Amino acid sequence: MTSNLRIDGSRLWATIHETAQFGPGQAGGVNRLTLSPADGQVRDWFRRACEVAGLTVSTDDLGTQYALRRGRDASAKPVAFGSHLDTQPTGGRFDGILGVLAGLEVMRTLDEAGIETEAPLLLINWTNEEGSRFAPAMMASAVYAGDYTTDEILARRDAAGVTVAEALQAIGSVGEERVGARAFGAFVELHIEQGPILEAEETAIGVVEGGQGIAWFDGSITGFESHAGTTPMTRRRDALLGFSEFCLAAERIALAHGPSAVATIGEATIAAPSRNVVPGGVAFTLDLRDPRSETLDAIESELRGSLDEIAGGRKLTSEFKRIWRKEPVPFDSAIVGAVARATEALGLTSRRMISGAGHDACNVAMKAPTSMIFVPCRDGVSHNESEWASEGDCTAGANVLLQTVMALANRATDETGAAG
Amino acid sequence: MTSNLRIDGSRLWATIHETAQFGPGQAGGVNRLTLSPADGQVRDWFRRACEVAGLTVSTDDLGTQYALRRGRDASAKPVAFGSHLDTQPTGGRFDGILGVLAGLEVMRTLDEAGIETEAPLLLINWTNEEGSRFAPAMMASAVYAGDYTTDEILARRDAAGVTVAEALQAIGSVGEERVGARAFGAFVELHIEQGPILEAEETAIGVVEGGQGIAWFDGSITGFESHAGTTPMTRRRDALLGFSEFCLAAERIALAHGPSAVATIGEATIAAPSRNVVPGGVAFTLDLRDPRSETLDAIESELRGSLDEIAGGRKLTSEFKRIWRKEPVPFDSAIVGAVARATEALGLTSRRMISGAGHDACNVAMKAPTSMIFVPCRDGVSHNESEWASEGDCTAGANVLLQTVMALANRATDETGAAG
């Protein structure tokens, strides 16, 4: 019974820490910016490890690595899975990495058990998910989704002026396959949650139903600079006080649309700040997310109304401009269902959830039936060298991945699998 | 009847604009940093103008200029008045300047009318009121008050490393008199309000009863940085939201102690600000002023209580440290009364008020009976090239100064003057 098959958790755990040697951080994490020499090292290591596991590795023209495991039906679209091996400059050992190395562990497990699936399996290491060296983030999967052309991406430059094309050549990662040339029967990405929910609820697995929609805004509030000693409280046009009201209004509005809606003011700057001057201006950003497009609309409208009201009440003026919006990404119900069934069959606790962060899977979902598997991370912390996930949680997530991809690859022939 | 005597408003107005040639600003204001070559030029001009008006000019070891007009009683302590001729780098034509030049106009008026007062009159141009080149502000009057020694001040350096002593020598302003060697019978300073109250209430004269007490604080609020997309609103420890609550609490607390109390948060910085990160820390300053010492105490205590409560409610930590406090300065009731009577006799509208800003008079009040006369300024704006006061308001203020100093100088012999 393939449903009894389990990955080797201690081997997966050792592999995770083995690859942390490529681009070691200063505080136990990983510094492996995309297409850096360290990224080149981990890519070489990954290619060899895949070949040892009997996989055929190819690379596309943006450096994305594909490791193929043949199926009985060579004409079937492969069931794809994976994530990314690049990190933030002060990143952790798990973000992205877990999804790729758990995929490798799945391949190793199937190889050792001598199990052949109906459809082929395809393990992917997407180039530049993080976006901290080259923009945009989720670069290769964005080309896969059709949001950019390969040529547009190859011309992007890092802060030192190096293009993506030059960086790919420098580490010998230019392949011949075109991004997007390969169709997937499904895509499944295992990832740490990067949030606190699973840990707080002591739940092993997040069955991910989609990615949130995101809207970014730039705002400003303008009042009148005046002397902190000579301007009575009742005669002030204090931009910071208007901004403070708006921060609290944004929190109230997001809570009223809860539990999924989140609104964050992450940057705020007083114009010409001085200890004894009433602030005359504040510039700020606002990040708004929700899984429902109409809720994003409603919240944006309420935020605008609230800002107008606050500014009017304090004789301030305001601007609030939407600079970017990404629509919510619903994942495919059949793939979500496959993840849920695999989790249940393994006897693991789970909850349905929405990804608050962007992932390669959110791009792939534009072209192929997709879902994600989340596992808890300590304190919800990621993009930080202290990022951590337990061996048990990593093992559980990899077993869900194993059972999910086996079920998806055998869908047509396996009587326990439901069609999508 | 000396009570019918009036200054020449158009001559005063012309003199104000004549001296704006020394250190002209770029936008119609004045750039005359203390002890700069431009300050040297206006000092030379001032000395000559005083000598033409029959005054004896001397200079102290910090460059402060004293122009003496003899009285009938050479042994009486002089009635002193004046202000400062230095400006901010982008200062206006009135701040400080009006008080000195109105004093000159008073001397000219008395000279032309051939009037001799009982006590001598002493017009003063204090060195470095502004403090924008050398700290502390109100430098020479602070030595007069005994807060610093002359030697301490002479050693102070500007941003280029030049000492006060060197700067004094460079413009030939080193005198032989010691600051503080001369006792005053009274001190009266005419100044623009630097606030919006008189203009808003259409009142000609502010009769100033004292200077506010000031307390400065440095504070910080610490939460936990987390991902803007993956951290539910209910699980955040957002330092900016706690800070926003505190800003509004500080406003409420100051208003509750109104109308004099003012609390200003003029600087605030998010630690490691990022568009998609929940703020983990905010550092800020708070400037608190009130004319009553016990109110400063009460507000500080309420601010601390409020900050603790806000931090507790949001699982944040906070610090709030007082870094400076200057006690309130009550002016002398006899001198305040003399200003009020002069204003009334001139038929001018007036209101009692407290100075929100620091002035040389606040220092002098530590050693001599003191008051101030405020006149309105446009939009309450000062320390700005657009600073403006009307010719009519300047004339009214100078007439109040004239009548006040005449009454004070003739106190002992004038049946209409009340003793202090």
Coordinates of C-alpha atoms in Angstrom, one line a residue, chain B residues 43 96 171 184 207 302:
Chain B
R43 CA 26.0 95.8 15.5
G96 CA 14.0 90.1 18.3
I171 CA 33.7 90.8 14.2
F184 CA 18.4 96.7 36.3
V207 CA 0.5 91.8 28.3
E302 CA -0.9 61.3 33.4

